[in-house]
mmCIF file of C-alpha atoms and ligand atoms in Angstrom:
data_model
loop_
_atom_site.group_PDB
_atom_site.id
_atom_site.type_symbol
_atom_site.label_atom_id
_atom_site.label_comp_id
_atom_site.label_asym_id
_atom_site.label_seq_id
_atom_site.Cartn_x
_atom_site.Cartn_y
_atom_site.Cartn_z
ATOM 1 C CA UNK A 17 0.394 6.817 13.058
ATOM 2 C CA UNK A 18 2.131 6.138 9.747
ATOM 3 C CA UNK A 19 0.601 3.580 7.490
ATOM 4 C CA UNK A 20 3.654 2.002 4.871
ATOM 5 C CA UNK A 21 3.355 1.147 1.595
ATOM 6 C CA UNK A 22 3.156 -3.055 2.592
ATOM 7 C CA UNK A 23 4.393 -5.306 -0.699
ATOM 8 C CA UNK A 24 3.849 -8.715 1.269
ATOM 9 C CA UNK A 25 2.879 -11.678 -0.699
ATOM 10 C CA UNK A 26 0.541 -12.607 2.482
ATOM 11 C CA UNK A 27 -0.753 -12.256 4.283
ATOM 12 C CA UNK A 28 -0.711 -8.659 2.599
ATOM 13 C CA UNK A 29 -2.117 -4.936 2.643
ATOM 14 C CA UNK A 30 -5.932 -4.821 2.912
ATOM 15 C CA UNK A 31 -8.161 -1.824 2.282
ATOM 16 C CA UNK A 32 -7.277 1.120 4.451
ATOM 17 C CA UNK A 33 -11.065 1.905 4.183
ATOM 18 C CA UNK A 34 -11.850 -2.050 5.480
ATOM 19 C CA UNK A 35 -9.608 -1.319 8.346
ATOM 20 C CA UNK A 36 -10.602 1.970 9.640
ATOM 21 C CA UNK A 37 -14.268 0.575 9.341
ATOM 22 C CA UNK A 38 -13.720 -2.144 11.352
ATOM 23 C CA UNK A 39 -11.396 -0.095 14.244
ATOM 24 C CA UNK A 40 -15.002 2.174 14.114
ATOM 25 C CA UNK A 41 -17.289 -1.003 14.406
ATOM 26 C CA UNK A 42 -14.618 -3.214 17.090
ATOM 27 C CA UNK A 43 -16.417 -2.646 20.568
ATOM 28 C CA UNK A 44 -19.831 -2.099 19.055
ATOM 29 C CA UNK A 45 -21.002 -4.023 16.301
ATOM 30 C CA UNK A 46 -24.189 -2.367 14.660
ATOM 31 C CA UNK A 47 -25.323 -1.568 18.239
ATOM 32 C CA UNK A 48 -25.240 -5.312 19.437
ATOM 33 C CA UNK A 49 -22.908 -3.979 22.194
ATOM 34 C CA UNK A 50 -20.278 -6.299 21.285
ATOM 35 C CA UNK A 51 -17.660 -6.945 18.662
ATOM 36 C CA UNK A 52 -17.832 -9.349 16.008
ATOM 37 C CA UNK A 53 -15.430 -11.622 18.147
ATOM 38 C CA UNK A 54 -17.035 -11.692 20.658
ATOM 39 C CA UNK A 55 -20.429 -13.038 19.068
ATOM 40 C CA UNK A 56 -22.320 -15.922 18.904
ATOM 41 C CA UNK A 57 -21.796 -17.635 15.028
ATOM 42 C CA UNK A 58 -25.414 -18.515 15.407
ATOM 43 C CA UNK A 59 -26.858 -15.442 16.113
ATOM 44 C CA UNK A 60 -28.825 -12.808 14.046
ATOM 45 C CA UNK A 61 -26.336 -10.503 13.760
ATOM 46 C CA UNK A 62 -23.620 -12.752 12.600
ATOM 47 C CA UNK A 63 -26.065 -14.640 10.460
ATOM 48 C CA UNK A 64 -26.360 -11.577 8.265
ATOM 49 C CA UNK A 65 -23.142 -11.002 8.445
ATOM 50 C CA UNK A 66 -21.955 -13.965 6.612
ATOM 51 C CA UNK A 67 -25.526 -14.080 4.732
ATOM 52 C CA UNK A 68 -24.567 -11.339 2.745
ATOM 53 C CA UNK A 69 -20.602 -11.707 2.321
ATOM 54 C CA UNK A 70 -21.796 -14.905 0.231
ATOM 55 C CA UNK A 71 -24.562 -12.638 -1.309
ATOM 56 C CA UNK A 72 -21.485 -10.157 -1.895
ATOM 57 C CA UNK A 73 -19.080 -12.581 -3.512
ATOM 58 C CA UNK A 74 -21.897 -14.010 -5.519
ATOM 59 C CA UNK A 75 -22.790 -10.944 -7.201
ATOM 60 C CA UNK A 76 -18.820 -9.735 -7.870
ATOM 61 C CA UNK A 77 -17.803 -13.373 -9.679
ATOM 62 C CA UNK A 78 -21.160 -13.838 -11.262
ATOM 63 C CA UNK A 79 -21.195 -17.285 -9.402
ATOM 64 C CA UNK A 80 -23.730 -19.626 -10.907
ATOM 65 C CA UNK A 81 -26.798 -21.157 -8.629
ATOM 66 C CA UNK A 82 -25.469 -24.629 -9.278
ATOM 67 C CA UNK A 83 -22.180 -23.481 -7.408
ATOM 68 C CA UNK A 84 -21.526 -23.692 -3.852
ATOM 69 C CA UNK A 85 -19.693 -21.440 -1.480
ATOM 70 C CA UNK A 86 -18.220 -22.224 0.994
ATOM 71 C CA UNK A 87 -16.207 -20.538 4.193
ATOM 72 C CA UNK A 88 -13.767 -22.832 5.443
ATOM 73 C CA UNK A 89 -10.595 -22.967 7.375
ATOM 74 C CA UNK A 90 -7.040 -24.800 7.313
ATOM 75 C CA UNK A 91 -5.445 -22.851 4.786
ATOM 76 C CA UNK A 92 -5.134 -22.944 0.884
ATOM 77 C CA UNK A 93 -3.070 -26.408 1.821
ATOM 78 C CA UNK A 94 -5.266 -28.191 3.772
ATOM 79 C CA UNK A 95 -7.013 -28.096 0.054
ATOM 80 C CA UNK A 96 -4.237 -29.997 -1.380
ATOM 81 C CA UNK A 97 -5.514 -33.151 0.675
ATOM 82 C CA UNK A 98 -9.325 -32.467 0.514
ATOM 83 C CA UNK A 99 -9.304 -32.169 -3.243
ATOM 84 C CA UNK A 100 -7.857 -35.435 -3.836
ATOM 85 C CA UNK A 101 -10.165 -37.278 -0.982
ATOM 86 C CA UNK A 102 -13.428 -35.374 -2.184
ATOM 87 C CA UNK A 103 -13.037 -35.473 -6.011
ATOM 88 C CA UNK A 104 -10.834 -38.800 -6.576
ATOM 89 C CA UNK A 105 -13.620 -41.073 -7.254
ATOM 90 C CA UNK A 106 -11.225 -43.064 -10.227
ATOM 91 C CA UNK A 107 -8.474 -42.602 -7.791
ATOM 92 C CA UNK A 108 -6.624 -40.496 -10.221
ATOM 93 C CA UNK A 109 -5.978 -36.989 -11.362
ATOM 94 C CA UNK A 110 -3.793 -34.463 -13.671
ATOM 95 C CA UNK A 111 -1.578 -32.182 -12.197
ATOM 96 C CA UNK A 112 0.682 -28.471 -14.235
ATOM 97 C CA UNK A 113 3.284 -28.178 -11.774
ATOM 98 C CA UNK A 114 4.207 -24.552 -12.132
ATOM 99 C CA UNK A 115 5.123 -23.625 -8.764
ATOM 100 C CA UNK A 116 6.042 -24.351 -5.388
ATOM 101 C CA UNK A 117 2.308 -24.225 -4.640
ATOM 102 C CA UNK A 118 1.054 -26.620 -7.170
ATOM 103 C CA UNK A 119 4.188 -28.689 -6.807
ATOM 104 C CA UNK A 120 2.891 -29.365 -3.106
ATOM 105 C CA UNK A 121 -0.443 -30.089 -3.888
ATOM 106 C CA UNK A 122 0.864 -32.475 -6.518
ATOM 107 C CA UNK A 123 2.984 -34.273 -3.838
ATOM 108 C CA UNK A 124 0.118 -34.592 -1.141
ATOM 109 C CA UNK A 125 -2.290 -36.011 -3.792
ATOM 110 C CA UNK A 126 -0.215 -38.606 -4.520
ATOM 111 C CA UNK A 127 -1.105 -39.868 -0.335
ATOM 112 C CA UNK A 128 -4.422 -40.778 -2.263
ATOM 113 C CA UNK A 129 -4.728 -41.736 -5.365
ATOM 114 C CA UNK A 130 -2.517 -41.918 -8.621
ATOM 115 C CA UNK A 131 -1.109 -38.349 -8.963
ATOM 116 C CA UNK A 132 0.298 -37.680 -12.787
ATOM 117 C CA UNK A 133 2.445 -34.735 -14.010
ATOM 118 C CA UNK A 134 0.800 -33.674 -16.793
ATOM 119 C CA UNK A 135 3.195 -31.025 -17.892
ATOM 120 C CA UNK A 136 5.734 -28.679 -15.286
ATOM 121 C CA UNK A 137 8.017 -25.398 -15.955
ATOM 122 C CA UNK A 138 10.208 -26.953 -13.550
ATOM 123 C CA UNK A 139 13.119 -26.880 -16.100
ATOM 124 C CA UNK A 140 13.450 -23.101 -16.143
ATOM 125 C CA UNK A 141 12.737 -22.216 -12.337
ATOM 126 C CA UNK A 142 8.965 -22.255 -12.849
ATOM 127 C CA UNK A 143 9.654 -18.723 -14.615
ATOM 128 C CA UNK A 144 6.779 -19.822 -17.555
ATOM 129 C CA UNK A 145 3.277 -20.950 -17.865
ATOM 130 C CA UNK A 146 3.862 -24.504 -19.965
ATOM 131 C CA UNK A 147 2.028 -24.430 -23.133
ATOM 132 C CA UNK A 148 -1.687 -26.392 -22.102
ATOM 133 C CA UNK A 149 -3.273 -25.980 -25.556
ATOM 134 C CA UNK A 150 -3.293 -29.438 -26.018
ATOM 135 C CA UNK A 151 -1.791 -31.630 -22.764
ATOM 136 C CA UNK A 152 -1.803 -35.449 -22.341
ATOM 137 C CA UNK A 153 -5.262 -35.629 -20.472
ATOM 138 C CA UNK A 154 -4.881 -38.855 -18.556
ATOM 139 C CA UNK A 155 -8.813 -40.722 -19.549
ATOM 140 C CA UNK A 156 -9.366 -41.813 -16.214
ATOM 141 C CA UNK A 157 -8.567 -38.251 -14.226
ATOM 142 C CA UNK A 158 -11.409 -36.905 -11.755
ATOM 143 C CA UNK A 159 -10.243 -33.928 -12.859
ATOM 144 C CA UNK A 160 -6.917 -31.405 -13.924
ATOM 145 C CA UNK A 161 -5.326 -29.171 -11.262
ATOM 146 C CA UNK A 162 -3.819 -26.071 -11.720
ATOM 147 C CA UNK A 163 -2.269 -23.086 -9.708
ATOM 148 C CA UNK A 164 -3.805 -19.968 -11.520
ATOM 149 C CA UNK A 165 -1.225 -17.169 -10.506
ATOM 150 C CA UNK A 166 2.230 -18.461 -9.098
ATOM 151 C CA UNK A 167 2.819 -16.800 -6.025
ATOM 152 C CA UNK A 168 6.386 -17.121 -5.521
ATOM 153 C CA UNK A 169 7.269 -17.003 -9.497
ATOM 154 C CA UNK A 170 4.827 -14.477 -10.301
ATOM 155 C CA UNK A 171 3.162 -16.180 -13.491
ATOM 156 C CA UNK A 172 -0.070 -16.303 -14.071
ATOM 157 C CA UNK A 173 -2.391 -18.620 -16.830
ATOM 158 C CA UNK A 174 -3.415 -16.291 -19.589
ATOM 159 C CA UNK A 175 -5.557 -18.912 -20.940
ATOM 160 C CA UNK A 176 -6.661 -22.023 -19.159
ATOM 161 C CA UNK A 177 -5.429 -25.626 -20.150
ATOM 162 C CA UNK A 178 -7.661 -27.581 -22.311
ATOM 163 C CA UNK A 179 -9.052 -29.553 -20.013
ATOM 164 C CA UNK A 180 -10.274 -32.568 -22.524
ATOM 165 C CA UNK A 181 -13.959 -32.510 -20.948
ATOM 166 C CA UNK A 182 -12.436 -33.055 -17.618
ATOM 167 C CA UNK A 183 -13.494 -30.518 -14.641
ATOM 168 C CA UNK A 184 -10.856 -28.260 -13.812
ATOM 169 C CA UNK A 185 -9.835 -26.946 -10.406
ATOM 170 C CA UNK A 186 -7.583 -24.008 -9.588
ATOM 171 C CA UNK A 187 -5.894 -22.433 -6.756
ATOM 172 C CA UNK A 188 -6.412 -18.890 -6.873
ATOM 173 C CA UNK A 189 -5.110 -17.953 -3.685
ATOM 174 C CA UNK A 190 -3.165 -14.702 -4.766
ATOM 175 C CA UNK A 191 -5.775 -13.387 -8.054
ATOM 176 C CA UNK A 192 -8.456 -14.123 -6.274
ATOM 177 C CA UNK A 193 -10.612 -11.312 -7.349
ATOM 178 C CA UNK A 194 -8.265 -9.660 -9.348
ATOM 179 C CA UNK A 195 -10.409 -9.622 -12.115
ATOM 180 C CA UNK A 196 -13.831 -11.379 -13.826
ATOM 181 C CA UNK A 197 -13.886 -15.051 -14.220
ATOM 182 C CA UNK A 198 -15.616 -17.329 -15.726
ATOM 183 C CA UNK A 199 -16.535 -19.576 -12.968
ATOM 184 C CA UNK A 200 -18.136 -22.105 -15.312
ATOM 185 C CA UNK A 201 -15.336 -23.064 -16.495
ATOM 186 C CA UNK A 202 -14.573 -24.615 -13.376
ATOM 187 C CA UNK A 203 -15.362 -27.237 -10.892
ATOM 188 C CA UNK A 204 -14.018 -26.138 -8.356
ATOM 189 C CA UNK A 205 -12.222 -22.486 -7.486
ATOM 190 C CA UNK A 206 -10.715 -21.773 -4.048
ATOM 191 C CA UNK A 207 -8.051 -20.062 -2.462
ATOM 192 C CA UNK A 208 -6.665 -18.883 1.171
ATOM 193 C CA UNK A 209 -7.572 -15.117 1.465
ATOM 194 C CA UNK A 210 -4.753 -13.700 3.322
ATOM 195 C CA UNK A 211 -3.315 -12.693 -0.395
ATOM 196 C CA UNK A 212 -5.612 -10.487 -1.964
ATOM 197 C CA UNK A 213 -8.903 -10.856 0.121
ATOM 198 C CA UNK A 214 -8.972 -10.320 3.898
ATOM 199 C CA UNK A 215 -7.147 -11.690 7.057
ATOM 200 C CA UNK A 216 -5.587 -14.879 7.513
ATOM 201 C CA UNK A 217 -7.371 -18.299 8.487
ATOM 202 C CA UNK A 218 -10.185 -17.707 5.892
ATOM 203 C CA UNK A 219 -10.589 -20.384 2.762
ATOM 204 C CA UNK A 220 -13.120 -19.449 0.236
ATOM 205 C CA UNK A 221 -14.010 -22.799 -1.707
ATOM 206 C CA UNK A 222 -16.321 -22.294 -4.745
ATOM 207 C CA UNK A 223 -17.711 -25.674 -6.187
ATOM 208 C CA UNK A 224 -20.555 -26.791 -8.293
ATOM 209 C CA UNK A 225 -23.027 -28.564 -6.501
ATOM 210 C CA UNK A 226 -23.219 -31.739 -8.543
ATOM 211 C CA UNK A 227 -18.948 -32.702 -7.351
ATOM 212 C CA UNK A 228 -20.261 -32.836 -3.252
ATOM 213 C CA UNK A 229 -20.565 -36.139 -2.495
ATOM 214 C CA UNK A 230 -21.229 -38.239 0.415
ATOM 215 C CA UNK A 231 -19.106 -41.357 -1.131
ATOM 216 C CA UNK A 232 -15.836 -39.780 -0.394
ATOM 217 C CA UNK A 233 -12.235 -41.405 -0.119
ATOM 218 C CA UNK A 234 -12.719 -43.903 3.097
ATOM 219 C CA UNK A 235 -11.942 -42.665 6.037
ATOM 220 C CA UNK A 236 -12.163 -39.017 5.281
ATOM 221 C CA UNK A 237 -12.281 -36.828 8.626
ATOM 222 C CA UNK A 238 -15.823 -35.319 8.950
ATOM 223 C CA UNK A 239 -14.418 -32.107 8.489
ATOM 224 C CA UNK A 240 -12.559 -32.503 5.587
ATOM 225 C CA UNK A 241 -16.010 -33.503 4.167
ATOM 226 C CA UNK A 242 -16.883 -30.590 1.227
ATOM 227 C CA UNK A 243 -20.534 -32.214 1.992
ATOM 228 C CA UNK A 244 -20.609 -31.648 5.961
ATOM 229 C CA UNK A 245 -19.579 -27.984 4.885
ATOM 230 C CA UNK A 246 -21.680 -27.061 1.869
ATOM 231 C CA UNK A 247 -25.072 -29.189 3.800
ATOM 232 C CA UNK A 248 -24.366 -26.467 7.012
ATOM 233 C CA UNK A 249 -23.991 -23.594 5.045
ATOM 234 C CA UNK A 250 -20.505 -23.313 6.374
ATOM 235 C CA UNK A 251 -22.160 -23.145 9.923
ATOM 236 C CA UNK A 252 -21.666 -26.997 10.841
ATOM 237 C CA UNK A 253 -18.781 -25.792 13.404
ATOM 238 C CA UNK A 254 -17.435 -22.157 14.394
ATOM 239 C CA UNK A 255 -16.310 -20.793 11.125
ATOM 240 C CA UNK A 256 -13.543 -18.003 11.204
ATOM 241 C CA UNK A 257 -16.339 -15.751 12.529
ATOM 242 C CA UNK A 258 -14.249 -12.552 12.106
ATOM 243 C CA UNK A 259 -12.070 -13.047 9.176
ATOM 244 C CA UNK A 260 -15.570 -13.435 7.459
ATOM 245 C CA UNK A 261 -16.837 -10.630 8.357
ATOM 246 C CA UNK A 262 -13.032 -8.743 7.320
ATOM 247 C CA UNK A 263 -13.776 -10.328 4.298
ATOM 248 C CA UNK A 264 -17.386 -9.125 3.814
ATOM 249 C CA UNK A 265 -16.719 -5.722 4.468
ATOM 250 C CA UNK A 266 -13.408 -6.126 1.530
ATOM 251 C CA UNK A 267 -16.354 -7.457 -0.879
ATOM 252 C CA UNK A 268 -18.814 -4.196 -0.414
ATOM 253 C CA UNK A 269 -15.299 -2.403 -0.945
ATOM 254 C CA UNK A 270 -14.845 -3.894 -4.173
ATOM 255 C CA UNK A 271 -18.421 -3.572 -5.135
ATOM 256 C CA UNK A 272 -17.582 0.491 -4.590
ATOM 257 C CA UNK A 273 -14.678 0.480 -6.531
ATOM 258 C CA UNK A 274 -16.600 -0.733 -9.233
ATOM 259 C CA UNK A 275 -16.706 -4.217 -9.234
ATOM 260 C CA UNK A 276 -13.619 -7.136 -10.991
ATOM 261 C CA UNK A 277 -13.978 -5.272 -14.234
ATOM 262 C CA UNK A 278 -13.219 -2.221 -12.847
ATOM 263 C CA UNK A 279 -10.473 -3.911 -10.707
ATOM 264 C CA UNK A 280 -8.485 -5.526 -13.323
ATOM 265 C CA UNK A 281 -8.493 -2.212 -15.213
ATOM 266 C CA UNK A 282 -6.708 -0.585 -12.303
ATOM 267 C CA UNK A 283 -4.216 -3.515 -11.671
ATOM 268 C CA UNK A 284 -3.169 -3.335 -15.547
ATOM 269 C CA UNK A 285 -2.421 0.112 -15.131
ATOM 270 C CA UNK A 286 -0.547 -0.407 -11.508
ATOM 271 C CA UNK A 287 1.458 -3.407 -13.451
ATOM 272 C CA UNK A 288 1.994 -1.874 -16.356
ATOM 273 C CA UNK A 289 4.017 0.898 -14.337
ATOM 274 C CA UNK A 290 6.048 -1.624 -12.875
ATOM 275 C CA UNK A 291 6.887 -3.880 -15.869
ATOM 276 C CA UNK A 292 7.562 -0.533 -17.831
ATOM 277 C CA UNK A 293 10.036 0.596 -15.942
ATOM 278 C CA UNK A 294 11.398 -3.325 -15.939
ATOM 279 C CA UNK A 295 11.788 -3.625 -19.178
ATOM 280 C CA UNK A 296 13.731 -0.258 -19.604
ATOM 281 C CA UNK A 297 15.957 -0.292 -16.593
ATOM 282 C CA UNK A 298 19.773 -0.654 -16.800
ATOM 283 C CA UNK A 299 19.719 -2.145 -13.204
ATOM 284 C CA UNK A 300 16.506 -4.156 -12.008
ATOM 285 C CA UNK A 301 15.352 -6.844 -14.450
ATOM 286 C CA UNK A 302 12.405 -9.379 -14.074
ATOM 287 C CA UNK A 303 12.469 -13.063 -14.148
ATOM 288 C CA UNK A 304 9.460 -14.543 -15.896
ATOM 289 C CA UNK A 305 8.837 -14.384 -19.598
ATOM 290 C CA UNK A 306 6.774 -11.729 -20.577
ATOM 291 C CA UNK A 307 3.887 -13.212 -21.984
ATOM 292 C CA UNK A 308 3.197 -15.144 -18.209
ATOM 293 C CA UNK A 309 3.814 -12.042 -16.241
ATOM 294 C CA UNK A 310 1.530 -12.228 -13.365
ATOM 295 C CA UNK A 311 -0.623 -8.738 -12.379
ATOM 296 C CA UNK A 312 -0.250 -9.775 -8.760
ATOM 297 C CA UNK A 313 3.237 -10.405 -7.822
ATOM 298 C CA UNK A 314 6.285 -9.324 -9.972
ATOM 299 C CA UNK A 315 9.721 -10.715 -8.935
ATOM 300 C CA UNK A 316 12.871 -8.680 -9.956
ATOM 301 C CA UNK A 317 16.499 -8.764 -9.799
ATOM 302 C CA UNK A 318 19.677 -6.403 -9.874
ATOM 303 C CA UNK A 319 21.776 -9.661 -10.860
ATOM 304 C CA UNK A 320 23.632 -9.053 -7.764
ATOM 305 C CA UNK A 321 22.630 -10.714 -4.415
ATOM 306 C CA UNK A 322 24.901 -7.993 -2.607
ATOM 307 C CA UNK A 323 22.850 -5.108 -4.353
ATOM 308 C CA UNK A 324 19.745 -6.982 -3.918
ATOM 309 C CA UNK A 325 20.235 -6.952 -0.170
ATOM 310 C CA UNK A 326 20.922 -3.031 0.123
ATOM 311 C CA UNK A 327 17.806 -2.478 -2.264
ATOM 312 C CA UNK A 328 15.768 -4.487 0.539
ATOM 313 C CA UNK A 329 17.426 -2.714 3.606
ATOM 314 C CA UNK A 330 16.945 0.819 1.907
ATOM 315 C CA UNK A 331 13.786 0.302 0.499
ATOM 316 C CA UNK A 332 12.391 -0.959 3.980
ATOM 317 C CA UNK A 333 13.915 2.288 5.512
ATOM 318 C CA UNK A 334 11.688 4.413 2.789
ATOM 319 C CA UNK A 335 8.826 3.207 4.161
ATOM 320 C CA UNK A 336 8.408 0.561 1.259
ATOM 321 C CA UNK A 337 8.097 -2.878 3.210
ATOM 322 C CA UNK A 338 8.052 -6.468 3.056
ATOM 323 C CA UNK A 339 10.280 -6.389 -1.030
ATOM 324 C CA UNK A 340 12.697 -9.605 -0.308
ATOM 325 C CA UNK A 341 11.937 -12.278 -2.743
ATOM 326 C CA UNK A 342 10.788 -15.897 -1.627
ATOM 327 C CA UNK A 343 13.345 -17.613 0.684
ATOM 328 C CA UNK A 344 13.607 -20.230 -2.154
ATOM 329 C CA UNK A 345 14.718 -17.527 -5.190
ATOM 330 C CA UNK A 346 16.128 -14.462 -3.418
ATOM 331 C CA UNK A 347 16.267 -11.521 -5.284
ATOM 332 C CA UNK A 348 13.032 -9.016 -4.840
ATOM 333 C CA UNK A 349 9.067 -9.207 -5.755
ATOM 334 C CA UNK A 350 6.707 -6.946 -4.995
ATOM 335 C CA UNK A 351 2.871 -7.754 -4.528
ATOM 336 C CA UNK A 352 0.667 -5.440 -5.859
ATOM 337 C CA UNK A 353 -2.769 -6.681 -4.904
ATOM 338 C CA UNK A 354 -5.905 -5.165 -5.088
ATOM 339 C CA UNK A 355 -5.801 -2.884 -2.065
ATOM 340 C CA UNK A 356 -2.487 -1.451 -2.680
ATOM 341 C CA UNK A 357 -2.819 1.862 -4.067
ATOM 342 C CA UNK A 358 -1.807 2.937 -7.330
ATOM 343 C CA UNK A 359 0.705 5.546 -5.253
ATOM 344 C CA UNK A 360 2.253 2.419 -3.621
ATOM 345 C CA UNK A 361 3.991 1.284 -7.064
ATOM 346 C CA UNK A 362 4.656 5.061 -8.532
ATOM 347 C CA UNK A 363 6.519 5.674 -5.019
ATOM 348 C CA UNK A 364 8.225 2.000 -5.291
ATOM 349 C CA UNK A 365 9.252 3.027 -9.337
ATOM 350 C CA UNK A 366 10.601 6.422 -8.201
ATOM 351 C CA UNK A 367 12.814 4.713 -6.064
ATOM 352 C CA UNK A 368 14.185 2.079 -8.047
ATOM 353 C CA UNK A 369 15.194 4.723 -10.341
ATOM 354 C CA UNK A 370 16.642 7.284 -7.641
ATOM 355 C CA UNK A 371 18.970 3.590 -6.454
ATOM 356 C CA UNK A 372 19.638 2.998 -9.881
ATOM 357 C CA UNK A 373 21.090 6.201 -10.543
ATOM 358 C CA UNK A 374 22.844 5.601 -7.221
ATOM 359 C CA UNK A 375 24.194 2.250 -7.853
ATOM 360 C CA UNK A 376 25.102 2.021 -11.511
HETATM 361 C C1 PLP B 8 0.026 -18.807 -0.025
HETATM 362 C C2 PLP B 8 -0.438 -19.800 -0.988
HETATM 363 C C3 PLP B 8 -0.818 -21.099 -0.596
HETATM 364 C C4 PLP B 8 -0.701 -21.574 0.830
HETATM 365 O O1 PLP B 8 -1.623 -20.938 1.616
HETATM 366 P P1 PLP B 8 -1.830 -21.313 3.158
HETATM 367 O O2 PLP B 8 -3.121 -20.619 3.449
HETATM 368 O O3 PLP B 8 -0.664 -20.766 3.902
HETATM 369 O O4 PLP B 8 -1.938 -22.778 3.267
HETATM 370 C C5 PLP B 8 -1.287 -21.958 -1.560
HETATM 371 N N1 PLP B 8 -1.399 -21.582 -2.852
HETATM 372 C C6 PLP B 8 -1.044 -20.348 -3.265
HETATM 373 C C7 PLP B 8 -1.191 -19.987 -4.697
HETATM 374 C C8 PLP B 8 -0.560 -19.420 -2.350
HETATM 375 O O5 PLP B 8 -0.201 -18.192 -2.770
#
């Protein structure tokens, strides 16, 4: 068996620690005699399970009592509909288009209410966070969406828009955990966890109690209810019974390793290798302005599609996988979530430099 060093932007590398626990624990769960597949979502054993993965994620984010969590499924984008047809009670809200992500969540809220564009990097390839010290707040907006940390660009918010009063909510899909937040500051928090938290087909919506409503949008599916959700304790139908429990076993990981304070300590330093080397190379340059740099996923170019292609093919055949950039900007990012070791970038650094030596 050889494990690569896996710079996917998701669904990504997860603990090798998580994995080799759960290959240990896959025919017999805790002496149930079965795995967690295999179980019953209203049984004992898998009550505790996802009992104390809440308890877990509670504890690392410092999530308030007046804040619900909730386990759901359909992807970061089904969110893109159920914000608008939960939270739209004035049938309009503020989008900062500063990706491809927030662009399409943008778009499908506009199926529902009055959608505005509150501000966009747009102009420049989405390679900047806009400045939201002081945005045209629309006065009737349910509330102001962002997209935290931009995937596919690889910015990130280093402060949060000025919100006017109005509740903010935020796709975190790929900082998720990355380090503390401040979760009053939001109404609602969620993202998909195949980026930085556990397998795919796992949503982790965090929202304070007082936005579930029964008066929803009309004709909003039972199940795209935040209400029917947060009243079952994410039990009302089978939840993603196993990617929970992936996703538990990630949180007790993180809770070793120190907790999010401890975490965004140790992606500062794996960035900061990265971006160093950036910022001095004669070959490999990054795309986003400096001050937006994201600690998650850092896109970089040659300049040269041709040399960008052999740096993908040779990189893949050093055992460093998964470097092409997004099909919509070419060129090359690599995701350094939480799980991938700080050995993973120095080993990806020492061979941008040995290719740069090669290639210049
Ligand atoms: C990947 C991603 C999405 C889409 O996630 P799905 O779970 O595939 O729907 C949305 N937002 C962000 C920020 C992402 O990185």
């Amino acid at each position: 068996m050889s494990r690569v060093y896996n710079f996917s932007a998701g669904p990504a590398v997860l603990p090798e620690e998580v994995l080799r626990e759960a290959a240990e624990e896959m025919l017999d769960y805790n002496g149930t005699g079965m795995s967690v597949m295999e179980m019953s979502h209203r049984s004992k054993a898998y009550k505790e399970i996802i009992e104390t993965a809440e308890a877990d994620l509670r504890e690392l984010l410092g999530i308030p009592d007046n804040y619900k969590v909730l386990f759901l499924q359909g992807g970061a984008s089904q969110q893109f509909a159920m914000i608008p047809m939960n939270l739209m009670k004035n049938g309009e809200a503020d989008y900062i288009v500063t990706g491809q992500w927030a662009k399409k969540a943008y778009q499908e809220a506009q199926k529902y209410g009055k959608a505005n564009k509150i501000a966009s990097s747009e102009d420049k390839t989405f390679s900047y966070i806009p400045d939201v010290s002081d945005l045209p707040v629309s006065e009737n907006a349910d509330y102001v969406y962002i997209c935290e940390n931009n995937t596919i660009y690889g910015t990130k918010y280093q402060e949060l828009p000025n919100t006017k009063g109005k509740i903010l909510v935020s796709d975190v899909s790929s900082c998720f955990l990355s380090e503390p937040v401040d979760v009053t500051k939001y109404g609602v928090i969620y993202g998909g966890v195949q980026k930085n938290i556990g397998p795919a087909g796992v949503v982790i919506v965090i929202i304070r109690e007082d936005l579930i409503m029964e008066d929803v949008l009309e004709g909003t599916p039972t199940m795209l209810k935040y209400k029917t959700h947060a009243d079952a304790e994410s039990l009302y139908n089978t939840p993603p019974a196993y990617g929970i429990y992936i996703c538990g076993k990630v949180f007790k990981w993180l809770k070793r390793q120190g907790g999010l304070e401890a975490m965004k300590k140790y992606n500062e330093r794996k960035a900061k290798i990265l971006y160093d080397f950036l910022d001095e190379s004669r070959l490999f340059k990054g795309t986003v302005e400096k001050k937006d740099r994201s600690l998650m996923n850092v896109p970089f170019i040659t300049g040269d599609e041709e040399l960008d292609a052999k740096f993908v093919k040779e990189s893949q055949a050093a055992g460093l996988v998964n470097l092409k950039g997004h099909r919509t900007v070419g060129g090359m990012r690599a995701s350094i979530y939480n799980a991938m070791p700080i050995e993973g970038v120095e080993a990806l650094v020492a061979f941008m430099r040995k290719f740069e030596e090669e290639n210049l």
